[in-house]
Short mmCIF file of C-alpha atoms in Angstrom, two decimals:
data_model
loop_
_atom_site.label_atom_id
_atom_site.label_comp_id
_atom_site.label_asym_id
_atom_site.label_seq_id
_atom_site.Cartn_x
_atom_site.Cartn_y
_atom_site.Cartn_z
CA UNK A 123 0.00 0.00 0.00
CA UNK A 124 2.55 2.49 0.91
CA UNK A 125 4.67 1.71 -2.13
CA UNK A 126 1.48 2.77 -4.39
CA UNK A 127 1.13 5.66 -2.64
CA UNK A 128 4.67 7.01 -2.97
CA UNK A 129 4.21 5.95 -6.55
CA UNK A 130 1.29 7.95 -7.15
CA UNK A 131 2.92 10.89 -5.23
CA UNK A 132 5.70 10.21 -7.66
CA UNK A 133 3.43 11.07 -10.67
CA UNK A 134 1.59 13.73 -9.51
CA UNK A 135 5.15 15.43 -8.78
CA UNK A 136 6.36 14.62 -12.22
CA UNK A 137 3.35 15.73 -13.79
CA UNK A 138 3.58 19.11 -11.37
CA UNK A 139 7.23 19.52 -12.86
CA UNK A 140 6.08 19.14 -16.18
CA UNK A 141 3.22 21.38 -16.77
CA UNK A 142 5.33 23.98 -15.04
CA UNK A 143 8.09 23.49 -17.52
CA UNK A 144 5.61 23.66 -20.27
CA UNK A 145 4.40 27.01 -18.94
CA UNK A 146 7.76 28.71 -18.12
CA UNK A 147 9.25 27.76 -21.52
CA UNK A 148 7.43 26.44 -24.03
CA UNK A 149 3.91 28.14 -24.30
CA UNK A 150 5.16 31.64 -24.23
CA UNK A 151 7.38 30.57 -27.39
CA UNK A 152 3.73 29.81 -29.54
CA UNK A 153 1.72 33.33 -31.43
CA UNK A 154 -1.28 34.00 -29.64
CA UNK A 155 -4.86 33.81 -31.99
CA UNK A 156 -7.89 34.89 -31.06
CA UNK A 157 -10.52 32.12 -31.10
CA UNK A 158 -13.55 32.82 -32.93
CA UNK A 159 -16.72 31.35 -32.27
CA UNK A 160 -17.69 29.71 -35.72
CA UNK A 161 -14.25 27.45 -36.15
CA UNK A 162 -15.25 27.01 -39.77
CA UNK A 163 -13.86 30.30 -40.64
CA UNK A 164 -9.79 30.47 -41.85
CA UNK A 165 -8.40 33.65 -41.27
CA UNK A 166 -6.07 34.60 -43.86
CA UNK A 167 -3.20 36.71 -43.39
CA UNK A 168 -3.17 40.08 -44.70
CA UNK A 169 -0.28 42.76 -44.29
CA UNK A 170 -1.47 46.40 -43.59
CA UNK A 171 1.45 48.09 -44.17
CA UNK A 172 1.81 51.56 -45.80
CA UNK A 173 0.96 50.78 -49.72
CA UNK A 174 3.55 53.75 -50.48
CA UNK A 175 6.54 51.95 -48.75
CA UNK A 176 9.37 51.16 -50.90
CA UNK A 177 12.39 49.38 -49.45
CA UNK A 178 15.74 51.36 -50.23
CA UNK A 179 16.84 51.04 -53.73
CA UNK A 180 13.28 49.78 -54.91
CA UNK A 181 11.91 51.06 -58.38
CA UNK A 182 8.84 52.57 -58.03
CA UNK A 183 7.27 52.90 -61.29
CA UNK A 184 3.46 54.54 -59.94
CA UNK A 185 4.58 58.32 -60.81
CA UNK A 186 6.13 56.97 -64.35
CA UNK A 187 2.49 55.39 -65.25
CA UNK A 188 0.74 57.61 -63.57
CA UNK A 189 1.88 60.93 -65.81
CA UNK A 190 2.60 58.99 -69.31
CA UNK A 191 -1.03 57.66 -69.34
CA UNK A 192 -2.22 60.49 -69.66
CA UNK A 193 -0.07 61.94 -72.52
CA UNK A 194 -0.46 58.61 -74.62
CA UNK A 195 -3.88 58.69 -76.96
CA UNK A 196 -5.94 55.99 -78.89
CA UNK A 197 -5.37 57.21 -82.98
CA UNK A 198 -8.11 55.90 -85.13
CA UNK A 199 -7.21 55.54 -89.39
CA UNK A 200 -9.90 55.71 -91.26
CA UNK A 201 -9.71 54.72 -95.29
CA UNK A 202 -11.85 53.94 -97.77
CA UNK A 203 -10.92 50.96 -99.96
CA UNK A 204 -12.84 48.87 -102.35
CA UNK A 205 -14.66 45.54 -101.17
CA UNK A 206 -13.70 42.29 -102.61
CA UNK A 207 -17.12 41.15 -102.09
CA UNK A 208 -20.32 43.19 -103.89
CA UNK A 209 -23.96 42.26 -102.31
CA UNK A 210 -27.00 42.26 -104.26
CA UNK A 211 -28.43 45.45 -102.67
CA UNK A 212 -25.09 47.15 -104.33
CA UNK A 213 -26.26 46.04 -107.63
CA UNK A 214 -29.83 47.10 -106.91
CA UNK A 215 -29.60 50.00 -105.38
CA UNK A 216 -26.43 51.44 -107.26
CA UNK A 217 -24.14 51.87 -103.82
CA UNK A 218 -20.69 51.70 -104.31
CA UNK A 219 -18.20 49.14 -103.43
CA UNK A 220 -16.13 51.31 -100.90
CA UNK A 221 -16.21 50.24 -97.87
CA UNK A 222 -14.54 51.98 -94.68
CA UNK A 223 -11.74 50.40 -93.19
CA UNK A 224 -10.73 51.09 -89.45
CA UNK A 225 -7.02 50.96 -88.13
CA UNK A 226 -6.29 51.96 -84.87
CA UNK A 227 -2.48 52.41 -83.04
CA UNK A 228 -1.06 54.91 -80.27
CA UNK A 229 0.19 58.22 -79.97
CA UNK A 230 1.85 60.33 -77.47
CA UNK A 231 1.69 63.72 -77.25
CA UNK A 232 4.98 66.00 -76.84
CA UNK A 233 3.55 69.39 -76.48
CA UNK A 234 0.99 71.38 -74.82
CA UNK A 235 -0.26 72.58 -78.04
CA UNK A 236 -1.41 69.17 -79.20
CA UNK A 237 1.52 67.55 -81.54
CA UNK A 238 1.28 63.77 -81.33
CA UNK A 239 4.14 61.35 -82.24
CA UNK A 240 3.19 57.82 -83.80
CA UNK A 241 4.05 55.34 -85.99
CA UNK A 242 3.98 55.96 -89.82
CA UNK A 243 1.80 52.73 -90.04
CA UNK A 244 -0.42 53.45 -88.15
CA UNK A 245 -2.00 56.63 -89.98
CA UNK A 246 -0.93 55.56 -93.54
CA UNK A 247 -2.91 55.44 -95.68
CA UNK A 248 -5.81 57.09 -94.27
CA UNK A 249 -8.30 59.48 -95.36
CA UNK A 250 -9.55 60.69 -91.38
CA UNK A 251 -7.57 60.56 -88.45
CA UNK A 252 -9.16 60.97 -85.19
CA UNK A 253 -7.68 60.54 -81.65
CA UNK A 254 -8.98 60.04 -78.49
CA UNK A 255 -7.40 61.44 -75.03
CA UNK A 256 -7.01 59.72 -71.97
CA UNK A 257 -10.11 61.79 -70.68
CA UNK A 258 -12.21 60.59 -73.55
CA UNK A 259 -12.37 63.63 -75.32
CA UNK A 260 -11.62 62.88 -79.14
CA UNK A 261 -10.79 65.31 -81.51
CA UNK A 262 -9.95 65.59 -85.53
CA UNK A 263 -6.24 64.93 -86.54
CA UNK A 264 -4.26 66.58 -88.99
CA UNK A 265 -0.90 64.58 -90.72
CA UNK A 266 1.74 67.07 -90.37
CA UNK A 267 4.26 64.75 -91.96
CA UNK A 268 5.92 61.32 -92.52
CA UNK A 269 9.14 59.22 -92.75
CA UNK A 270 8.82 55.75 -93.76
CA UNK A 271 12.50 54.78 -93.27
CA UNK A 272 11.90 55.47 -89.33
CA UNK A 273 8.48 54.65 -89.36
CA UNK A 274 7.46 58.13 -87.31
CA UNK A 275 4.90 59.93 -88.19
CA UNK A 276 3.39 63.60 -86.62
CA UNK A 277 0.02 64.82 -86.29
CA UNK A 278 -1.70 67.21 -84.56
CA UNK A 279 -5.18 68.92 -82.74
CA UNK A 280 -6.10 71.65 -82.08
CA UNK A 281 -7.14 70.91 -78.07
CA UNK A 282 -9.57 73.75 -75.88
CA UNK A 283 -6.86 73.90 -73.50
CA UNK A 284 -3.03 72.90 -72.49
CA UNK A 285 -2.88 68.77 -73.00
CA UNK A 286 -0.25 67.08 -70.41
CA UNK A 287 2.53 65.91 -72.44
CA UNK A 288 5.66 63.64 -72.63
CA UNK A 289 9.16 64.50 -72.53
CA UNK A 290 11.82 63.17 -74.55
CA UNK A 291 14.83 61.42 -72.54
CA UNK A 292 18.23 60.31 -73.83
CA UNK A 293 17.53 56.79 -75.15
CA UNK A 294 21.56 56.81 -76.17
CA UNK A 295 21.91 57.23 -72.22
CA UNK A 296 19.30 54.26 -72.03
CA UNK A 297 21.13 50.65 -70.20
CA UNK A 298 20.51 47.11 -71.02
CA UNK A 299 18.58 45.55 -68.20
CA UNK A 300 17.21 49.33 -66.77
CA UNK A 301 13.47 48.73 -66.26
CA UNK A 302 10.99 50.26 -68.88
CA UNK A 303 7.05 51.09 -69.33
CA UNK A 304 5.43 50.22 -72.42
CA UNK A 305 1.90 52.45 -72.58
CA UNK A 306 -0.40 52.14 -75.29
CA UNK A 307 -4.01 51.19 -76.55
CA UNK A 308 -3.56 47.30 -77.29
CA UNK A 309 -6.48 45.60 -78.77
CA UNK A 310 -8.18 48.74 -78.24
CA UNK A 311 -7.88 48.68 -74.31
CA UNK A 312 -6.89 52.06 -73.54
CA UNK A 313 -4.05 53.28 -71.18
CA UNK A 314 -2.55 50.00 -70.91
CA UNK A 315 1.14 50.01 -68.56
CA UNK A 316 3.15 46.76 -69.04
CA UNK A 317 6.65 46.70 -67.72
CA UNK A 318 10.29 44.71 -68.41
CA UNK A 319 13.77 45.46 -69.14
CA UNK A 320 15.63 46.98 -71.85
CA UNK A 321 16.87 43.43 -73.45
CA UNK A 322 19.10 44.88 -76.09
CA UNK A 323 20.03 48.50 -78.13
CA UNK A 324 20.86 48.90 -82.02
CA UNK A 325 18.90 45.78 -82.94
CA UNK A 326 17.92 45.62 -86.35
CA UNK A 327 15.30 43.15 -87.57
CA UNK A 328 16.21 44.07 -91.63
CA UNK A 329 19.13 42.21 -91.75
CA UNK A 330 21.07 45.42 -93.08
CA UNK A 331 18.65 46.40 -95.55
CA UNK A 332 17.22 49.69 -93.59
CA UNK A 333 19.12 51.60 -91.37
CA UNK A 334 17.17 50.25 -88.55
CA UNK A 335 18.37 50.56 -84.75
CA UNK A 336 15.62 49.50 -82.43
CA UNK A 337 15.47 49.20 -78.19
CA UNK A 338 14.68 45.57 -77.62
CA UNK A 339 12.29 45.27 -74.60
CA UNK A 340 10.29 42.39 -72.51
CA UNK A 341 7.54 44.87 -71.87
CA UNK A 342 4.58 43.15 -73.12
CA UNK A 343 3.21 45.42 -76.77
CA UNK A 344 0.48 43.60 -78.46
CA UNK A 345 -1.26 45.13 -81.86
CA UNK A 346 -2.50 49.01 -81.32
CA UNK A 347 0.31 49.38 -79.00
CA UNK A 348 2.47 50.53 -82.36
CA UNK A 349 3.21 54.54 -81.93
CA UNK A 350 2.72 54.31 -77.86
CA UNK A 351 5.34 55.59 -74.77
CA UNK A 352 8.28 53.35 -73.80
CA UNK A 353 9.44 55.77 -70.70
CA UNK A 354 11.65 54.97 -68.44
CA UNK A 355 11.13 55.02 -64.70
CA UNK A 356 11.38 58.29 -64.14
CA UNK A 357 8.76 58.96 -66.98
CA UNK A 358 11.01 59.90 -69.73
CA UNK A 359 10.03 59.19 -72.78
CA UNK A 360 12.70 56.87 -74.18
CA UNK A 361 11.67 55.14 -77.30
CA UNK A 362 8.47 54.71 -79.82
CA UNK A 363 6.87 51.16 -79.59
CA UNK A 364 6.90 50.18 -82.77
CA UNK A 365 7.22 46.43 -83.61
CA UNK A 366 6.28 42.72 -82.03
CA UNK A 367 8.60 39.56 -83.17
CA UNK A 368 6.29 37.30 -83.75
CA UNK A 369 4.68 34.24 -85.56
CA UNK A 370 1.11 34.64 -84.46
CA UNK A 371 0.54 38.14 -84.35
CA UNK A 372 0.49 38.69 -80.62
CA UNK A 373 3.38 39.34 -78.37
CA UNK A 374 5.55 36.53 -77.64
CA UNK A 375 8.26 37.84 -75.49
CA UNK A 376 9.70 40.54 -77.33
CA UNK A 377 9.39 43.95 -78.81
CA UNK A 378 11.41 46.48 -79.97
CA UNK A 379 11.14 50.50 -80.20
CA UNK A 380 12.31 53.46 -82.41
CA UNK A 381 14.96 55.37 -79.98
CA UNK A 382 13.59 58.72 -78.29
CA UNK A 383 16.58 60.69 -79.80
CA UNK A 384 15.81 59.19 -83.60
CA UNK A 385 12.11 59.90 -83.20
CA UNK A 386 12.68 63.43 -81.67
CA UNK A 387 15.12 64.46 -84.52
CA UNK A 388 12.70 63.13 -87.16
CA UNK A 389 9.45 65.21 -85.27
CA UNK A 390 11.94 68.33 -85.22
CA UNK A 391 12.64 68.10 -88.54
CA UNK A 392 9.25 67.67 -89.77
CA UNK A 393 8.12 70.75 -87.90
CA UNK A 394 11.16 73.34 -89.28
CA UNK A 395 11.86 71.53 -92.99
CA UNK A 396 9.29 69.89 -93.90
CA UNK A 397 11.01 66.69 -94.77
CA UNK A 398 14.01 64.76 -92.86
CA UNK A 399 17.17 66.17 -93.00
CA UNK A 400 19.43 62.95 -93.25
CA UNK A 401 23.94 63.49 -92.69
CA UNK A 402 25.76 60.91 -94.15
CA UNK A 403 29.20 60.05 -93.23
CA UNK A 404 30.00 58.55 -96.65
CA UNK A 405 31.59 55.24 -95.77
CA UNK A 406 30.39 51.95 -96.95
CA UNK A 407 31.63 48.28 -95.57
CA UNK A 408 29.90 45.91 -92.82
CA UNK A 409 30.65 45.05 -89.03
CA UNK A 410 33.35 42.61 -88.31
CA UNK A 411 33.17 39.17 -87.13
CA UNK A 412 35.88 36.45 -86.18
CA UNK A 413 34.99 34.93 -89.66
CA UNK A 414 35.23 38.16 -91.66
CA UNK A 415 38.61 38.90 -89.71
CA UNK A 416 40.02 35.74 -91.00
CA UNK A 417 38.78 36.54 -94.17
CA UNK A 418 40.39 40.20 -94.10
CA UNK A 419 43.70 39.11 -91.91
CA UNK A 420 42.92 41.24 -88.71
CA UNK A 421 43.04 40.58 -85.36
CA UNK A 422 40.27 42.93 -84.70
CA UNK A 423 36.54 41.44 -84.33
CA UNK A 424 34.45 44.12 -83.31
CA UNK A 425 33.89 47.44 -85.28
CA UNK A 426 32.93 48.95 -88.99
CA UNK A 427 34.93 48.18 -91.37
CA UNK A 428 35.72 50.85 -94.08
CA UNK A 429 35.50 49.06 -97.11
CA UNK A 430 34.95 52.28 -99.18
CA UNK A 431 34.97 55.89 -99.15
CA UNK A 432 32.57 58.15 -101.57
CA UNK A 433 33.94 60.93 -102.93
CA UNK A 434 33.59 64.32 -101.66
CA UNK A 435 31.69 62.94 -98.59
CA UNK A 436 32.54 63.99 -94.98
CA UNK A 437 34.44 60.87 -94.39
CA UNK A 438 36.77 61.42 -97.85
CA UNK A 439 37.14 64.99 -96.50
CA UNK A 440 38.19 64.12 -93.38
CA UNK A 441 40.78 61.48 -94.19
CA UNK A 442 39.14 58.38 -93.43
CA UNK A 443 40.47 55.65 -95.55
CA UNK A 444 39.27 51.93 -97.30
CA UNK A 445 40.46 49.37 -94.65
CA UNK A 446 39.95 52.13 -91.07
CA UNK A 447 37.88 50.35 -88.36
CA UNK A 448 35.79 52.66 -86.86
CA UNK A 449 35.30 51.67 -83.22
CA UNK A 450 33.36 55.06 -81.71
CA UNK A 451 31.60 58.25 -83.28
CA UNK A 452 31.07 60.74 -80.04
CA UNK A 453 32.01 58.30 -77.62
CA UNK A 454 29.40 55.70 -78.62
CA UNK A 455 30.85 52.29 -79.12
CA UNK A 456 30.18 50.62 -82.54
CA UNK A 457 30.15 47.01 -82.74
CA UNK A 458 27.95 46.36 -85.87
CA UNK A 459 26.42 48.75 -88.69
CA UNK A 460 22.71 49.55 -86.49
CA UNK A 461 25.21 51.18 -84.02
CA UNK A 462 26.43 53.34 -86.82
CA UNK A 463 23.24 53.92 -88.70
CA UNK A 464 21.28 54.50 -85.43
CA UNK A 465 23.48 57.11 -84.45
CA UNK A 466 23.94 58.52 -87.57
CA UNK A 467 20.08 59.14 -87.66
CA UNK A 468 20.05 61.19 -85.44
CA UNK A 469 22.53 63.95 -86.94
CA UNK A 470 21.99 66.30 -89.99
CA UNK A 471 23.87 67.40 -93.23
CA UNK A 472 26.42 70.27 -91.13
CA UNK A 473 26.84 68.32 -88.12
CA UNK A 474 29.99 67.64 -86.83
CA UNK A 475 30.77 63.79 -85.17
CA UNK A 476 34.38 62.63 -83.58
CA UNK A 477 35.04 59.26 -85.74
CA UNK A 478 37.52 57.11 -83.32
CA UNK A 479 38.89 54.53 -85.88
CA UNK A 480 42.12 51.95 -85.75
CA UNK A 481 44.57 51.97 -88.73
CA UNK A 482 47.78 49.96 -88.77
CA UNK A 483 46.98 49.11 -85.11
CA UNK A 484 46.64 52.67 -83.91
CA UNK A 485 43.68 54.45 -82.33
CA UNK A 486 43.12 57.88 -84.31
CA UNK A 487 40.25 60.61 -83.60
CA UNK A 488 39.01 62.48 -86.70
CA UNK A 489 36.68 65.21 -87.00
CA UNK A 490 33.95 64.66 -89.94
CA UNK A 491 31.49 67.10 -91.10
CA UNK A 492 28.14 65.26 -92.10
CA UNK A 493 26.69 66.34 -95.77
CA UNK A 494 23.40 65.56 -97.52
CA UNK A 495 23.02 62.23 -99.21
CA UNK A 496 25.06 62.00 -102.10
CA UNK A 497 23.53 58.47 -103.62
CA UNK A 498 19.90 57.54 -104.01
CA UNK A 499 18.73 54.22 -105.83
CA UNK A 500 15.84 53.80 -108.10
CA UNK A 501 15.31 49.97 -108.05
CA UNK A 502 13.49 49.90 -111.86
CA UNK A 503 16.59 52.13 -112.81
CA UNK A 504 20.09 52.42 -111.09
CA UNK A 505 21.62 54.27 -108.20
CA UNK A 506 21.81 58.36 -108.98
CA UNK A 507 24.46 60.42 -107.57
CA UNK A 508 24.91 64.62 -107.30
CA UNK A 509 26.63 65.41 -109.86
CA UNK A 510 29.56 68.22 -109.99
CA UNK A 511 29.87 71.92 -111.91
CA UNK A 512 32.31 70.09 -114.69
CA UNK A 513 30.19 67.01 -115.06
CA UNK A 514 27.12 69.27 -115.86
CA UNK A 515 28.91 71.64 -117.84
CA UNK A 516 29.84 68.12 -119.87
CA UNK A 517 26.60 67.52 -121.00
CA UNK A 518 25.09 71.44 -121.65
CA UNK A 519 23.33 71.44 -118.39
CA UNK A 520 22.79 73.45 -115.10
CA UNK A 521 21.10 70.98 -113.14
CA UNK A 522 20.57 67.13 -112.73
CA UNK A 523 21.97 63.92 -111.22
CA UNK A 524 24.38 61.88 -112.83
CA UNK A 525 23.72 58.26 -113.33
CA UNK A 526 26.31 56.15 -110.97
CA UNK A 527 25.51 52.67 -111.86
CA UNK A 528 22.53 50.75 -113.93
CA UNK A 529 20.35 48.57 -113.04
CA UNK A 530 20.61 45.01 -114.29
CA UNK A 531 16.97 44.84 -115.45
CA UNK A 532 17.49 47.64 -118.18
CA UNK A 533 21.08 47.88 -118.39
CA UNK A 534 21.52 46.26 -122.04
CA UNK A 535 18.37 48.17 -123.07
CA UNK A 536 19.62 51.38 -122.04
CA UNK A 537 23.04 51.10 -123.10
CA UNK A 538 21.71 50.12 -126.78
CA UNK A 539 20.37 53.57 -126.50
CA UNK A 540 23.51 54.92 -125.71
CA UNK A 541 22.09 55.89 -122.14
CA UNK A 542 25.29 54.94 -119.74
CA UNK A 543 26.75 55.64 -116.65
CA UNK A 544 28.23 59.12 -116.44
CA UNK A 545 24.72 60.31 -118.25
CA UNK A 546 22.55 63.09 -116.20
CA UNK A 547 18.90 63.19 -115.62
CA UNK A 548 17.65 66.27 -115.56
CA UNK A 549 13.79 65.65 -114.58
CA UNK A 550 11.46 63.05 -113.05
CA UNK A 551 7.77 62.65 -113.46
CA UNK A 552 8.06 65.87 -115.08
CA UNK A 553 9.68 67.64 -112.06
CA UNK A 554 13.06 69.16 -112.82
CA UNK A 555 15.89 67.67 -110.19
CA UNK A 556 19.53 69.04 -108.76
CA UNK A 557 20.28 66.73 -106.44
CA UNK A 558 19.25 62.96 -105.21
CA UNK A 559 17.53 64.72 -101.96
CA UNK A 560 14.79 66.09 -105.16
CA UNK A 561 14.69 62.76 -106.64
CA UNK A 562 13.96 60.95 -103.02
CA UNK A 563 11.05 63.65 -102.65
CA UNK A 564 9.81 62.62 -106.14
CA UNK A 565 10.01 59.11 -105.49
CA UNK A 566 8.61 58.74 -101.96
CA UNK A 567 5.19 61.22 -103.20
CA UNK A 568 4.49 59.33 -106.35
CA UNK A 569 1.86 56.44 -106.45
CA UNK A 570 2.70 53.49 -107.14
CA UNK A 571 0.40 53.32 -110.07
CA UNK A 572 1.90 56.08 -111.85
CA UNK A 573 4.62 55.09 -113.94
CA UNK A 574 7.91 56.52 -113.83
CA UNK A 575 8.75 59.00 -116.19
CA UNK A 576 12.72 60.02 -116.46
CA UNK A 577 14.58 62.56 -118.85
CA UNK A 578 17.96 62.01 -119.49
CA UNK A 579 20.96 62.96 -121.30
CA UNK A 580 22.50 60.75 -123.21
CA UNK A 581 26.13 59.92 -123.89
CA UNK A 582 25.65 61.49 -127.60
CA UNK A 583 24.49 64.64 -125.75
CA UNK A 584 20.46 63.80 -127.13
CA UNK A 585 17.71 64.52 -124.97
CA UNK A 586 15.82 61.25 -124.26
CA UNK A 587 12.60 60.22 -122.35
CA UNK A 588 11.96 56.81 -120.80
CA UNK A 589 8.69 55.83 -118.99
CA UNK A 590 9.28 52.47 -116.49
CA UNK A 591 6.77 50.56 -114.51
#
């Protein structure tokens, strides 16, 4: 009997110890929840801390969206082309086979006054433009002008009031892997932010065809974002959206933009000429590789290579030679031709540019002057150049472009006719020429139904006219 009750006192004293050892050390360890009364209910975690808290360093892109949404508007293109398909109440009743076709894209607007920048796409071709705001006040648009080669176009309204506007940043400045906003009106949802990284600069998608030097970005763009904001993340407007690479359509991962400082020399030159005002450095080659190094016996595998020089072109003025590498023009690196091209688009005829090249393994600095465009090609007919006081004073006239090279579709023809290289043309479509910047004019303002109508000189000093389709 006693040895149960000692073993009983032995538990109870254990147990004692225990439940005080729980208490002391253990149970103040566990969180402390309030019961509720219907134990069905889970209560899910929510933080309620300040919404505006950033940690240090933390990229806060709500001011960015938050002022570029409101400067980015919905464009609507409006043209009237003929239906494939005529219905029996078009027979009946006489109406005509036109039929209204709707495009729509983004703009953003750069100034108070109401000038828009978009795509050239997006508003060609059309016989109304009308834009919308971010308010939902929409207003007639007039096409102030156009370049094709950049794909930027301007337009303008005439708005009651001061419109809040975007401001152009330094997309040269512009990082790989900085974060980026891409606003627009995609499948006509208006004031649409996405955001990514810049994934690459200078990338062309024309395989050297077109001086093409887009920003490469993850930011989601999807069709009607062409002519919207890419801004950076202080707001800045940065680049144009312009393009998706893609097989279906819709964006797949990447998309590329015309550079802020391309797109703002284009606008500016619209507004004060007229037209674009294009300086040309004069050299012609391709960007090095390890294969083409092998090929040319250099060690070098990154740069332009000079292969040739045009005559009386900034480059031939300022000494740069067939077989210079140029590695930087004003302190921007140049690793393949976009480099060169993009920059390049962004200067005019008069401009001067620091060329850094290598020759004979030594780094050299030259000043160039950049001049008007001293080459244009005409792919029915040849490639034109200016031509000089002595050439025209050859052939009896005092204006005209001289015919550089022919092309291989009417060469023989031509040159039965004794029409050869060397030979001036002194009009086009009835529109008397001096210099390839009239004939580019000519060429990019005719339709391409009208058939193209040239007046030469030939190489027996006859005046001759030949029409081409």
């Amino acid at each position: 009997m006693k040895k149960i009750i000692s073993l009983v006192l032995v538990s109870v004293l254990g147990g004692a110890i225990t439940l005080a050892s729980y208490k002391l050390f253990i149970e103040k360890e566990q969180p402390a929840f309030s019961k509720t009364q219907d134990s069905s209910n889970y209560a899910i975690p929510v933080s309620h801390s300040n919404a505006n808290y950033f940690p240090e360093n933390a990229i806060d892109f709500t001011n960015a969206a938050e002022n570029t949404v409101h400067s980015v508007v919905h464009v609507m293109n409006t043209s009237f082309g003929t239906s494939d398909r005529i219905t029996f109440q078009d027979l009946i009743f006489g109406r005509s086979a036109q039929r209204p076709q709707v495009g729509s894209g983004s703009g953003v607007i750069i100034s108070p006054d109401g000038y828009i920048i978009t795509n050239n796409h997006v508003i060609d071709g059309a016989n109304k433009l009308t834009v919308t705001l971010n308010d939902n006040k929409t207003y007639d648009a007039e096409l102030i002008g156009t370049d094709s080669r950049t794909d930027i176009a301007l337009i303008k309204i005439n708005p009651e009031e001061d419109l809040p506007y975007s401001t152009f940043g330094d997309s040269d400045q512009a990082k790989i892997g900085e974060w980026v906003l891409a606003v627009g009106n995609p499948f006509n949802l208006t004031s649409t932010v996405t955001a990514g990284i810049i994934s690459a600069k200078s990338r062309d998608l024309s395989g050297g065809k077109f001086n093409q030097s887009f920003i490469q970005t993850d930011a989601a763009v999807n069709p009607g974002n062409s002519g919207g904001a890419l801004v950076n993340s202080r707001g800045e407007l940065i680049g144009i959206n312009t393009a998706i690479s893609s097989q279906t359509g819709s964006y797949i991962g990447y998309s590329f933009a015309v550079p802020s400082n391309i797109a703002r020399k284009v606008v500016e030159d619209i507004i004060e000429f007229g037209n674009v005002q294009n300086g040309v450095l004069g050299v012609t080659g391709g960007a090095l590789n390890n294969a083409i190094s092998e090929k040319l016996s250099i060690n070098e595998t990154q740069g332009f290579y000079v292969d040739s020089v045009e005559e009386g072109s900034g480059a031939d003025k300022a000494g740069i030679q067939s077989g210079d590498i140029i590695k930087k023009i004003d302190n921007i690196d140049i690793t393949k031709f976009s480099d060169l091209s993009g920059y390049l688009n962004t200067k005019r005829p008069g401009d001067d540019v620091q060329v850094t090249i290598l020759r004979d393994n030594n780094i050299k600095t030259i000043q160039a002057t950049l001049v008007r465009n001293q080459s244009f090609t005409i792919p029915q007919f040849g490639v034109l150049k200016n031509a000089n006081a002595n050439e025209l004073k050859k052939y009896g006239v005092s204006s005209g472009v001289k015919i550089a090279q022919l092309g291989e579709a009417y060469a023989k023809y031509l040159r039965a006719n004794n029409v050869n290289e060397g030979n001036i043309i002194i009009s086009i479509n009835n529109e008397k020429v001096k210099d390839v910047d009239d004939v580019q004019e000519i060429i990019k303002n005719r339709s391409p139904y009208e058939p193209l109508r040239i007046e030469l000189i030939n190489s027996n000093g006859e005046l001759e006219k030949y029409n081409f389709r």
